[in-house]
Amino acid sequence: MDAFSSKDMALRAQKKILSTMATKSSVQMFIDDTTSEILDELYRVSKEYTGNKSEAQKVIKDLVKIAVKIGVLFRNNRFNTEELGMAQDFKKKLHQGAMTAISFYEVDFTFDKAVMAELLSSCRDLLLKLVNTHLTPKSHGRINHVFNHYSDPQLLTQLYDPSSPFRPNLTKICKGLNKLVEDGTI
């Protein structure tokens, strides 16, 4: 029996097109303004921390591609019941991470890099499990790249240092996270 499916082919084409066109204009339907502002601040932090503009762009581009691909999968009802449960677990863990990030920001000297790194690692592992059968190993590599970059204890320590030059970036990131939490987005 021929296993051809036009719906599957359309989904693959959609993911492929979006992976090559991960620009601001092409992903606005998946990423809102608040999220875009957070991504801009994460880019600035990465660029300053690494001293490498192209690496910072690659991390953000990978993050956007993954978010868009997961959005495409979700909107096309590609997740089964078990995977939808995993998606809920991921959303809860992401919410916990956002609340923790905000709390560490609001109360000086409470930051614990091990706690933050563990939350990010847990999010990464849940996400990899969720997309295991849906995305390619290259996309799995993108997920690892993003989460490994932002869970770097040195980066987190510098980001949360109250006297750090990253403080204005962290303020904007946490303000955005707070809005996403209040809106129920995460």
Coordinates of N, CA, C and O in Angstrom, one line a residue:
M1 N 0.8 -1.2 0.0 CA 0.0 0.0 0.0 C 0.9 1.2 0.0 O 1.9 1.3 0.7
D2 N 0.5 2.2 -0.8 CA 1.3 3.5 -0.9 C 1.0 4.3 0.3 O -0.1 4.6 0.7
A3 N 2.1 4.8 1.0 CA 1.9 5.5 2.2 C 1.9 7.1 2.0 O 2.2 7.8 2.9
F4 N 1.6 7.5 0.8 CA 1.6 8.9 0.5 C 0.4 9.6 1.1 O -0.7 9.1 1.2
S5 N 0.7 10.8 1.7 CA -0.3 11.6 2.3 C 0.0 13.0 2.0 O 1.0 13.6 2.4
S6 N -1.0 13.7 1.3 CA -0.8 15.1 1.0 C -0.7 15.9 2.2 O 0.0 16.9 2.3
K7 N -1.5 15.5 3.3 CA -1.5 16.3 4.5 C -0.1 16.3 5.2 O 0.4 17.3 5.6
D8 N 0.5 15.1 5.2 CA 1.9 14.9 5.7 C 2.9 15.7 4.9 O 3.8 16.4 5.4
M9 N 2.7 15.6 3.6 CA 3.6 16.3 2.7 C 3.5 17.9 2.9 O 4.5 18.6 2.9
A10 N 2.3 18.3 3.0 CA 2.1 19.8 3.3 C 2.7 20.2 4.6 O 3.3 21.3 4.7
L11 N 2.6 19.4 5.6 CA 3.1 19.7 6.9 C 4.7 19.8 6.8 O 5.3 20.7 7.3
R12 N 5.3 18.8 6.1 CA 6.7 18.8 6.0 C 7.2 20.0 5.2 O 8.2 20.6 5.5
A13 N 6.4 20.4 4.2 CA 6.8 21.6 3.4 C 6.6 22.8 4.2 O 7.5 23.7 4.2
Q14 N 5.6 22.9 5.0 CA 5.4 24.0 5.9 C 6.6 24.2 6.9 O 7.1 25.3 7.1
K15 N 7.0 23.1 7.5 CA 8.1 23.1 8.5 C 9.4 23.5 7.8 O 10.2 24.3 8.3
K16 N 9.6 23.0 6.5 CA 10.8 23.3 5.8 C 10.8 24.7 5.4 O 11.9 25.4 5.6
I17 N 9.7 25.3 4.9 CA 9.7 26.7 4.5 C 9.9 27.5 5.7 O 10.7 28.5 5.7
L18 N 9.3 27.2 6.8 CA 9.4 28.1 8.0 C 10.8 28.0 8.6 O 11.4 28.9 9.1
S19 N 11.5 26.8 8.4 CA 12.9 26.7 9.0 C 13.8 27.5 8.2 O 14.8 28.0 8.7
T20 N 13.5 27.8 6.9 CA 14.4 28.6 6.1 C 14.0 30.1 6.1 O 14.8 30.9 5.7
M21 N 12.9 30.4 6.6 CA 12.4 31.8 6.6 C 12.1 32.3 8.1 O 11.1 33.0 8.3
A22 N 12.9 31.9 9.0 CA 12.7 32.3 10.4 C 13.1 33.8 10.6 O 14.1 34.1 11.3
T23 N 12.3 34.6 10.0 CA 12.5 36.1 10.2 C 11.4 36.6 11.0 O 10.3 36.0 11.1
K24 N 11.5 37.8 11.4 CA 10.5 38.5 12.2 C 9.1 38.5 11.5 O 8.1 38.1 12.1
S25 N 9.1 38.8 10.3 CA 7.8 39.0 9.6 C 7.2 37.6 9.3 O 5.9 37.5 9.4
S26 N 7.9 36.6 9.1 CA 7.3 35.3 8.8 C 6.8 34.5 10.1 O 6.1 33.6 9.9
V27 N 7.3 34.9 11.3 CA 6.9 34.2 12.4 C 5.9 35.0 13.4 O 5.6 34.5 14.4
Q28 N 5.5 36.1 12.9 CA 4.6 36.9 13.8 C 3.3 36.2 14.2 O 2.8 36.4 15.2
M29 N 2.9 35.3 13.3 CA 1.6 34.5 13.6 C 1.9 33.5 14.8 O 0.9 33.1 15.4
F30 N 3.1 33.2 15.1 CA 3.4 32.3 16.1 C 4.0 32.9 17.4 O 4.0 32.4 18.5
I31 N 4.6 34.1 17.2 CA 5.3 34.8 18.3 C 4.8 36.2 18.5 O 4.8 37.0 17.5
D32 N 4.2 36.5 19.6 CA 3.6 37.8 19.9 C 4.6 38.8 20.2 O 5.8 38.5 20.3
D33 N 4.2 40.1 20.4 CA 5.1 41.2 20.6 C 5.9 41.1 21.9 O 7.1 41.4 21.9
T34 N 5.2 40.6 22.9 CA 5.9 40.5 24.2 C 7.0 39.5 24.1 O 8.2 39.7 24.6
T35 N 6.7 38.3 23.5 CA 7.7 37.3 23.3 C 8.9 37.8 22.4 O 10.1 37.5 22.7
S36 N 8.5 38.5 21.4 CA 9.6 39.1 20.5 C 10.5 40.0 21.3 O 11.7 40.0 21.1
E37 N 9.9 40.8 22.2 CA 10.8 41.7 23.0 C 11.7 41.0 23.9 O 12.9 41.3 24.1
I38 N 11.2 39.9 24.5 CA 12.0 39.0 25.4 C 13.2 38.4 24.5 O 14.3 38.4 25.0
L39 N 12.8 37.9 23.3 CA 13.9 37.4 22.5 C 14.9 38.4 22.1 O 16.1 38.1 22.0
D40 N 14.5 39.6 21.9 CA 15.5 40.7 21.6 C 16.4 40.9 22.7 O 17.6 41.1 22.5
E41 N 15.9 40.9 24.0 CA 16.8 41.0 25.1 C 17.7 39.8 25.3 O 18.8 40.0 25.7
L42 N 17.1 38.6 25.1 CA 18.0 37.4 25.2 C 19.1 37.5 24.1 O 20.2 37.1 24.4
Y43 N 18.8 38.0 23.0 CA 19.8 38.2 21.9 C 20.9 39.2 22.4 O 22.1 38.9 22.3
R44 N 20.5 40.3 23.0 CA 21.5 41.3 23.5 C 22.4 40.7 24.6 O 23.6 40.9 24.6
V45 N 21.7 39.9 25.5 CA 22.5 39.2 26.6 C 23.5 38.3 26.0 O 24.7 38.3 26.3
S46 N 23.1 37.4 25.0 CA 23.9 36.4 24.4 C 25.1 37.1 23.6 O 26.2 36.7 23.7
K47 N 24.8 38.2 22.9 CA 25.8 38.9 22.1 C 26.8 39.5 23.1 O 28.0 39.3 22.8
E48 N 26.4 40.1 24.1 CA 27.3 40.7 25.1 C 28.1 39.6 25.8 O 29.4 39.7 26.0
Y49 N 27.5 38.6 26.2 CA 28.1 37.5 27.0 C 29.2 36.8 26.2 O 30.3 36.5 26.6
T50 N 28.8 36.4 24.9 CA 29.7 35.6 24.1 C 30.7 36.5 23.4 O 31.8 36.0 23.0
G51 N 30.3 37.8 23.2 CA 31.2 38.6 22.4 C 31.2 38.3 20.9 O 32.0 38.6 20.1
N52 N 30.1 37.5 20.5 CA 30.0 36.9 19.2 C 28.6 37.2 18.6 O 27.7 36.4 19.0
K53 N 28.5 38.1 17.8 CA 27.2 38.5 17.2 C 26.6 37.3 16.4 O 25.4 37.0 16.6
S54 N 27.4 36.6 15.7 CA 26.8 35.5 14.9 C 26.3 34.3 15.7 O 25.3 33.7 15.5
E55 N 27.0 34.1 16.8 CA 26.6 33.0 17.8 C 25.3 33.4 18.4 O 24.4 32.6 18.6
A56 N 25.2 34.7 18.8 CA 24.0 35.1 19.5 C 22.8 35.1 18.5 O 21.7 34.6 18.9
Q57 N 23.0 35.4 17.2 CA 22.0 35.3 16.2 C 21.6 33.9 16.0 O 20.4 33.5 15.9
K58 N 22.5 33.0 16.0 CA 22.2 31.5 15.8 C 21.4 31.0 16.9 O 20.4 30.2 16.7
V59 N 21.7 31.3 18.2 CA 20.9 30.8 19.3 C 19.5 31.3 19.2 O 18.5 30.5 19.4
I60 N 19.3 32.6 18.9 CA 17.9 33.1 18.8 C 17.2 32.5 17.6 O 16.0 32.2 17.6
K61 N 17.9 32.4 16.5 CA 17.3 31.8 15.3 C 16.9 30.4 15.6 O 15.8 29.9 15.2
D62 N 17.7 29.6 16.3 CA 17.4 28.2 16.6 C 16.1 28.2 17.5 O 15.2 27.4 17.3
L63 N 16.1 29.1 18.5 CA 14.9 29.2 19.4 C 13.7 29.5 18.6 O 12.6 28.9 18.8
V64 N 13.7 30.5 17.7 CA 12.6 30.8 16.9 C 12.1 29.7 16.0 O 10.9 29.4 16.0
K65 N 13.1 29.0 15.4 CA 12.7 27.9 14.5 C 12.0 26.8 15.3 O 11.0 26.2 14.8
I66 N 12.5 26.5 16.5 CA 11.9 25.4 17.3 C 10.5 25.9 17.7 O 9.5 25.1 17.6
A67 N 10.3 27.1 18.2 CA 9.0 27.6 18.6 C 8.0 27.5 17.4 O 6.9 27.1 17.6
V68 N 8.4 27.9 16.3 CA 7.6 27.9 15.1 C 7.2 26.5 14.7 O 6.0 26.2 14.4
K69 N 8.2 25.6 14.7 CA 7.9 24.2 14.3 C 6.9 23.6 15.3 O 6.0 22.8 14.9
I70 N 7.1 23.8 16.6 CA 6.2 23.3 17.5 C 4.8 23.9 17.4 O 3.8 23.2 17.5
G71 N 4.8 25.2 17.1 CA 3.5 25.8 16.8 C 2.8 25.2 15.6 O 1.6 24.9 15.6
V72 N 3.5 24.9 14.5 CA 3.0 24.2 13.3 C 2.5 22.8 13.7 O 1.3 22.5 13.3
L73 N 3.2 22.1 14.4 CA 2.8 20.7 14.8 C 1.5 20.8 15.7 O 0.6 20.0 15.4
F74 N 1.5 21.7 16.6 CA 0.3 21.9 17.5 C -0.9 22.3 16.7 O -2.0 21.7 16.8
R75 N -0.8 23.3 15.8 CA -1.9 23.8 15.0 C -2.4 22.8 14.0 O -3.6 22.8 13.6
N76 N -1.6 21.8 13.6 CA -2.0 20.8 12.7 C -2.4 19.5 13.4 O -2.4 18.4 12.8
N77 N -2.6 19.6 14.8 CA -3.0 18.4 15.6 C -2.2 17.2 15.4 O -2.7 16.1 15.2
R78 N -0.8 17.4 15.4 CA 0.1 16.3 15.2 C 0.4 15.5 16.5 O 1.1 14.5 16.4
F79 N 0.1 16.1 17.6 CA 0.4 15.4 18.9 C -0.7 14.5 19.4 O -1.9 14.9 19.3
N80 N -0.3 13.3 19.8 CA -1.3 12.4 20.3 C -1.6 12.7 21.8 O -1.1 13.7 22.3
T81 N -2.5 12.0 22.4 CA -3.0 12.3 23.7 C -1.8 12.3 24.7 O -1.7 13.2 25.6
E82 N -1.0 11.3 24.6 CA 0.2 11.2 25.5 C 1.1 12.4 25.3 O 1.6 13.0 26.3
E83 N 1.3 12.8 24.1 CA 2.2 14.0 23.8 C 1.6 15.3 24.3 O 2.3 16.2 24.7
L84 N 0.2 15.4 24.2 CA -0.4 16.6 24.7 C -0.2 16.7 26.2 O -0.1 17.8 26.7
G85 N -0.2 15.5 26.9 CA 0.1 15.5 28.3 C 1.5 16.0 28.6 O 1.7 16.8 29.5
M86 N 2.4 15.6 27.7 CA 3.8 16.0 27.9 C 3.9 17.5 27.6 O 4.7 18.2 28.3
A87 N 3.1 18.0 26.6 CA 3.1 19.4 26.3 C 2.6 20.2 27.5 O 3.1 21.3 27.8
Q88 N 1.6 19.7 28.2 CA 1.1 20.4 29.4 C 2.2 20.4 30.5 O 2.3 21.4 31.2
D89 N 2.9 19.2 30.6 CA 4.0 19.2 31.6 C 5.1 20.2 31.3 O 5.6 20.9 32.2
F90 N 5.4 20.3 30.0 CA 6.4 21.3 29.6 C 5.9 22.7 29.9 O 6.7 23.5 30.4
K91 N 4.6 23.0 29.6 CA 4.1 24.3 29.9 C 4.1 24.6 31.4 O 4.5 25.8 31.8
K92 N 3.8 23.6 32.2 CA 3.9 23.8 33.7 C 5.3 24.1 34.1 O 5.6 25.0 34.9
K93 N 6.3 23.3 33.6 CA 7.7 23.5 33.9 C 8.2 24.9 33.4 O 8.9 25.6 34.1
L94 N 7.7 25.3 32.2 CA 8.1 26.6 31.7 C 7.5 27.7 32.6 O 8.2 28.7 32.9
H95 N 6.3 27.5 33.0 CA 5.7 28.5 34.0 C 6.5 28.6 35.3 O 6.7 29.7 35.8
Q96 N 6.8 27.4 35.8 CA 7.6 27.4 37.0 C 9.0 28.1 36.8 O 9.4 28.9 37.7
G97 N 9.6 27.9 35.7 CA 10.8 28.5 35.3 C 10.7 30.0 35.3 O 11.5 30.8 35.8
A98 N 9.6 30.5 34.6 CA 9.3 31.9 34.5 C 9.1 32.5 35.9 O 9.7 33.6 36.2
M99 N 8.3 31.9 36.7 CA 8.1 32.4 38.1 C 9.3 32.4 38.9 O 9.6 33.4 39.6
T100 N 10.2 31.4 38.7 CA 11.5 31.4 39.5 C 12.4 32.5 39.0 O 13.0 33.2 39.8
A101 N 12.4 32.7 37.7 CA 13.3 33.7 37.1 C 12.9 35.1 37.6 O 13.7 35.9 38.0
I102 N 11.6 35.3 37.6 CA 11.0 36.6 38.1 C 11.3 36.8 39.6 O 11.8 37.9 40.0
S103 N 11.1 35.7 40.4 CA 11.4 35.8 41.8 C 12.9 36.1 42.1 O 13.2 36.9 42.9
F104 N 13.8 35.4 41.4 CA 15.2 35.7 41.6 C 15.6 37.1 41.2 O 16.4 37.7 41.8
Y105 N 14.9 37.7 40.2 CA 15.1 39.0 39.8 C 14.6 40.0 40.9 O 15.3 41.0 41.2
E106 N 13.4 39.8 41.4 CA 12.7 40.7 42.3 C 13.4 40.8 43.7 O 13.3 41.8 44.4
V107 N 13.9 39.6 44.1 CA 14.6 39.6 45.5 C 16.1 39.4 45.3 O 16.5 38.3 45.0
D108 N 16.8 40.5 45.5 CA 18.2 40.4 45.3 C 18.9 39.4 46.2 O 18.5 39.1 47.3
F109 N 19.9 38.8 45.6 CA 20.8 37.8 46.3 C 20.0 36.5 46.7 O 20.5 35.8 47.6
T110 N 18.9 36.2 46.0 CA 18.3 34.9 46.2 C 18.6 34.0 45.0 O 18.3 32.8 45.1
F111 N 19.2 34.5 44.0 CA 19.5 33.7 42.8 C 20.4 32.4 43.2 O 21.4 32.5 43.9
D112 N 19.9 31.3 42.6 CA 20.6 30.0 42.8 C 20.8 29.4 41.4 O 19.8 29.0 40.8
K113 N 22.0 29.5 40.9 CA 22.3 29.0 39.5 C 22.0 27.6 39.3 O 21.5 27.2 38.3
A114 N 22.1 26.7 40.4 CA 21.8 25.3 40.2 C 20.3 25.1 40.0 O 19.9 24.3 39.2
V115 N 19.5 25.9 40.7 CA 18.0 25.7 40.6 C 17.6 26.2 39.2 O 16.9 25.5 38.5
M116 N 18.1 27.3 38.7 CA 17.8 27.8 37.4 C 18.3 26.9 36.3 O 17.5 26.6 35.4
A117 N 19.5 26.4 36.4 CA 20.0 25.5 35.4 C 19.2 24.2 35.4 O 19.0 23.6 34.3
E118 N 18.8 23.7 36.5 CA 18.0 22.4 36.6 C 16.6 22.6 36.0 O 16.2 21.8 35.2
L119 N 16.0 23.8 36.2 CA 14.7 24.1 35.6 C 14.8 24.1 34.1 O 14.0 23.5 33.3
L120 N 15.9 24.8 33.6 CA 16.1 24.8 32.1 C 16.4 23.5 31.5 O 15.9 23.1 30.5
S121 N 17.2 22.7 32.2 CA 17.5 21.3 31.8 C 16.2 20.4 31.7 O 16.0 19.7 30.8
S122 N 15.4 20.6 32.7 CA 14.1 19.8 32.8 C 13.2 20.2 31.6 O 12.6 19.4 31.0
C123 N 13.2 21.5 31.3 CA 12.4 22.0 30.2 C 12.9 21.4 28.9 O 12.2 20.9 28.0
R124 N 14.2 21.4 28.7 CA 14.9 20.9 27.5 C 14.5 19.4 27.4 O 14.1 18.9 26.3
D125 N 14.6 18.6 28.5 CA 14.4 17.2 28.4 C 12.9 16.9 28.0 O 12.6 16.0 27.2
L126 N 12.0 17.7 28.6 CA 10.6 17.5 28.3 C 10.3 17.8 26.8 O 9.5 17.1 26.2
L127 N 10.9 18.9 26.4 CA 10.7 19.3 25.0 C 11.2 18.3 24.0 O 10.6 18.0 23.0
L128 N 12.4 17.8 24.3 CA 13.0 16.7 23.4 C 12.1 15.5 23.4 O 12.0 14.9 22.3
K129 N 11.6 15.1 24.5 CA 10.7 14.0 24.6 C 9.4 14.2 23.8 O 9.0 13.4 23.1
L130 N 8.9 15.4 23.9 CA 7.7 15.8 23.2 C 7.9 15.7 21.6 O 7.0 15.2 20.9
V131 N 9.0 16.2 21.1 CA 9.1 16.3 19.7 C 10.0 15.2 19.1 O 10.3 15.2 17.9
N132 N 10.3 14.2 19.9 CA 11.1 13.1 19.6 C 10.8 12.5 18.2 O 11.7 12.3 17.4
T133 N 9.5 12.2 18.0 CA 9.2 11.5 16.7 C 8.7 12.5 15.6 O 8.5 12.1 14.5
H134 N 8.6 13.8 16.0 CA 8.1 14.8 15.0 C 9.2 15.6 14.3 O 8.9 16.1 13.2
L135 N 10.3 15.8 15.0 CA 11.3 16.7 14.4 C 12.6 15.9 14.2 O 12.8 14.9 14.8
T136 N 13.4 16.4 13.3 CA 14.7 15.8 12.9 C 15.7 15.9 14.0 O 15.6 16.8 14.8
P137 N 16.8 15.1 13.9 CA 17.9 15.2 14.8 C 18.5 16.6 14.7 O 19.0 17.1 15.7
K138 N 18.5 17.3 13.6 CA 19.0 18.6 13.5 C 18.2 19.6 14.4 O 18.8 20.4 15.1
S139 N 16.9 19.4 14.4 CA 16.0 20.2 15.3 C 16.3 19.9 16.7 O 16.3 20.8 17.6
H140 N 16.5 18.6 17.0 CA 16.9 18.2 18.4 C 18.2 18.9 18.8 O 18.3 19.4 20.0
G141 N 19.1 19.0 17.9 CA 20.4 19.7 18.1 C 20.1 21.2 18.4 O 20.8 21.8 19.3
R142 N 19.2 21.8 17.7 CA 18.8 23.2 18.0 C 18.3 23.4 19.4 O 18.6 24.3 20.1
I143 N 17.4 22.4 19.8 CA 16.9 22.5 21.2 C 18.0 22.4 22.2 O 18.1 23.3 23.1
N144 N 18.9 21.5 22.0 CA 20.0 21.4 22.9 C 20.9 22.6 22.9 O 21.3 23.1 23.9
H145 N 21.1 23.2 21.7 CA 21.9 24.4 21.6 C 21.4 25.5 22.4 O 22.1 26.2 23.2
V146 N 20.1 25.8 22.2 CA 19.4 26.9 22.9 C 19.4 26.7 24.4 O 19.9 27.6 25.2
F147 N 19.0 25.5 24.9 CA 18.9 25.3 26.3 C 20.3 25.2 27.0 O 20.5 25.7 28.1
N148 N 21.2 24.6 26.3 CA 22.6 24.5 26.9 C 23.2 25.9 27.0 O 23.9 26.2 27.9
H149 N 22.9 26.8 26.0 CA 23.4 28.1 26.0 C 22.9 28.9 27.2 O 23.6 29.5 28.0
Y150 N 21.6 28.9 27.4 CA 20.9 29.7 28.4 C 21.0 29.1 29.8 O 20.7 29.7 30.8
S151 N 21.3 27.8 29.9 CA 21.5 27.2 31.2 C 22.9 27.2 31.7 O 23.3 26.6 32.8
D152 N 23.8 27.9 31.0 CA 25.2 28.0 31.3 C 25.3 28.8 32.7 O 24.9 29.9 32.8
P153 N 25.8 28.1 33.7 CA 25.9 28.7 35.1 C 26.6 30.1 35.1 O 26.2 31.0 35.8
Q154 N 27.6 30.2 34.3 CA 28.4 31.5 34.3 C 27.5 32.6 33.7 O 27.5 33.7 34.2
L155 N 26.8 32.3 32.6 CA 25.9 33.3 32.0 C 24.8 33.6 33.0 O 24.5 34.8 33.2
L156 N 24.2 32.6 33.6 CA 23.1 32.9 34.6 C 23.6 33.8 35.8 O 22.9 34.7 36.2
T157 N 24.8 33.4 36.2 CA 25.4 34.2 37.4 C 25.6 35.7 37.0 O 25.2 36.6 37.8
Q158 N 26.1 35.9 35.8 CA 26.3 37.3 35.4 C 25.0 38.0 35.1 O 24.8 39.2 35.5
L159 N 24.0 37.3 34.6 CA 22.7 37.9 34.3 C 22.0 38.3 35.6 O 21.4 39.4 35.6
Y160 N 22.2 37.5 36.6 CA 21.4 37.8 37.9 C 22.3 38.6 38.9 O 21.8 39.0 40.0
D161 N 23.5 39.0 38.6 CA 24.3 39.8 39.5 C 23.7 41.2 39.5 O 23.6 41.8 38.4
P162 N 23.2 41.7 40.7 CA 22.6 43.0 40.8 C 23.4 44.2 40.2 O 22.9 45.2 39.8
S163 N 24.8 44.0 40.2 CA 25.6 45.1 39.7 C 26.1 44.8 38.3 O 27.0 45.5 37.8
S164 N 25.5 43.8 37.7 CA 25.9 43.4 36.3 C 25.4 44.4 35.2 O 24.4 45.0 35.4
P165 N 26.1 44.5 34.2 CA 25.7 45.4 33.0 C 24.4 44.8 32.4 O 23.7 45.4 31.6
F166 N 24.1 43.5 32.7 CA 22.9 42.8 32.1 C 21.7 43.2 32.9 O 20.6 42.7 32.5
R167 N 21.8 43.9 34.0 CA 20.6 44.2 34.8 C 19.4 44.8 34.0 O 18.3 44.4 34.2
P168 N 19.7 45.8 33.1 CA 18.6 46.4 32.3 C 17.9 45.3 31.4 O 16.7 45.3 31.2
N169 N 18.7 44.4 30.9 CA 18.2 43.4 30.0 C 17.3 42.4 30.9 O 16.2 42.1 30.4
L170 N 17.8 42.1 32.0 CA 17.1 41.2 32.9 C 15.7 41.8 33.3 O 14.7 41.2 33.4
T171 N 15.8 43.1 33.6 CA 14.6 43.9 34.0 C 13.5 43.7 32.8 O 12.4 43.4 33.1
K172 N 13.9 43.9 31.6 CA 13.0 43.8 30.5 C 12.5 42.4 30.3 O 11.4 42.1 29.9
I173 N 13.4 41.4 30.4 CA 13.1 40.0 30.3 C 12.0 39.6 31.3 O 11.0 39.0 31.0
C174 N 12.3 40.0 32.6 CA 11.3 39.6 33.6 C 10.0 40.4 33.5 O 9.0 39.8 33.8
K175 N 10.0 41.6 33.0 CA 8.8 42.4 32.8 C 8.0 41.6 31.7 O 6.8 41.5 31.9
G176 N 8.6 41.2 30.7 CA 7.9 40.4 29.6 C 7.4 39.1 30.1 O 6.3 38.7 29.8
L177 N 8.3 38.4 30.9 CA 7.8 37.1 31.5 C 6.6 37.3 32.4 O 5.7 36.5 32.3
N178 N 6.6 38.4 33.2 CA 5.5 38.6 34.1 C 4.2 38.9 33.3 O 3.2 38.4 33.6
K179 N 4.3 39.6 32.2 CA 3.2 39.8 31.3 C 2.6 38.5 30.7 O 1.4 38.3 30.7
L180 N 3.6 37.6 30.2 CA 3.2 36.4 29.7 C 2.5 35.5 30.7 O 1.5 34.8 30.4
V181 N 3.0 35.5 32.0 CA 2.4 34.8 33.1 C 1.0 35.3 33.4 O 0.0 34.5 33.5
E182 N 0.9 36.6 33.5 CA -0.4 37.2 33.8 C -1.4 37.0 32.7 O -2.6 36.8 33.0
D183 N -1.0 37.0 31.4 CA -1.9 36.7 30.3 C -2.2 35.2 30.2 O -3.1 34.8 29.4
G184 N -1.5 34.3 30.9 CA -1.8 32.9 30.8 C -1.1 32.3 29.6 O -1.4 31.1 29.3
T185 N -0.2 33.0 29.0 CA 0.5 32.4 27.8 C 1.5 31.3 28.3 O 1.6 30.3 27.6
I186 N 2.2 31.6 29.4 CA 3.0 30.5 30.0 C 2.7 30.3 31.5 O 2.0 31.2 32.1

